[in-house]
């Protein structure tokens, strides 16, 4: 398992990672991995901070094997000064639709699912996911 993030201390301290890459995807959206290198990917509570999400997701499709999933999770919480303006303008359903549009605009993604995995009935700690699979010729 390879981690990618901006905080080297956090990445280094994660015992689940075999290796990691320190990278600001807003500055450099291209990934430093080979084509078809990974069986899946997760973007956890950070899609709302990406300023170039379509470019990131397009390149992510390049490094994933055919039919590999990406699981993009988020909640209704964020650092307001870091989230992109579009995120602030939308509600939970709007966030799901926006992330789906990112995948569609990036191309190479299909079987896109929008999921609400929030605890019921109280939704006190909401969790949403958008899952897509790489479609390669």
Steps between C-alpha positions, in 0.01 A plus 500: 500500500636837394388824662502842338455821694652828605602418858809283512479447876148358474593282204814370672301416815237294314586132563279379214710665232781312328616831351380853450533805277487858626323705234265798476253396231385860464849595387577179308196289402703239309583186696853359503393141442506267200196416289283218637704486822219476757195282569299782660512843659334697776463874542399554860345829618707716267321524165348829616847656513609408146525801272564280194291189575435407137873492422571294813225249420606476135853411604376266771320300230835467322674339799214261586443167329185451289184472714692609813286706737552842646311564824461870577368565851398826665266645760332836544797624699802679361751775565300789351807698398639201306191363324431619146219752452272254320504274807365782720214568260363142514322273745573130555319386185672775307840378623419148375394638161809721475740212566316290242542785251873513576528131405291543186701804391827314560391219269598134536256443790178298497264313733491809721310450826387769744467373857381641830651292780401736780388347830124468518276640628696794641751588224717661769821401324418481128707299256458507123684310229529514125640187341609469140683238298767555237385434148786442259483398135 
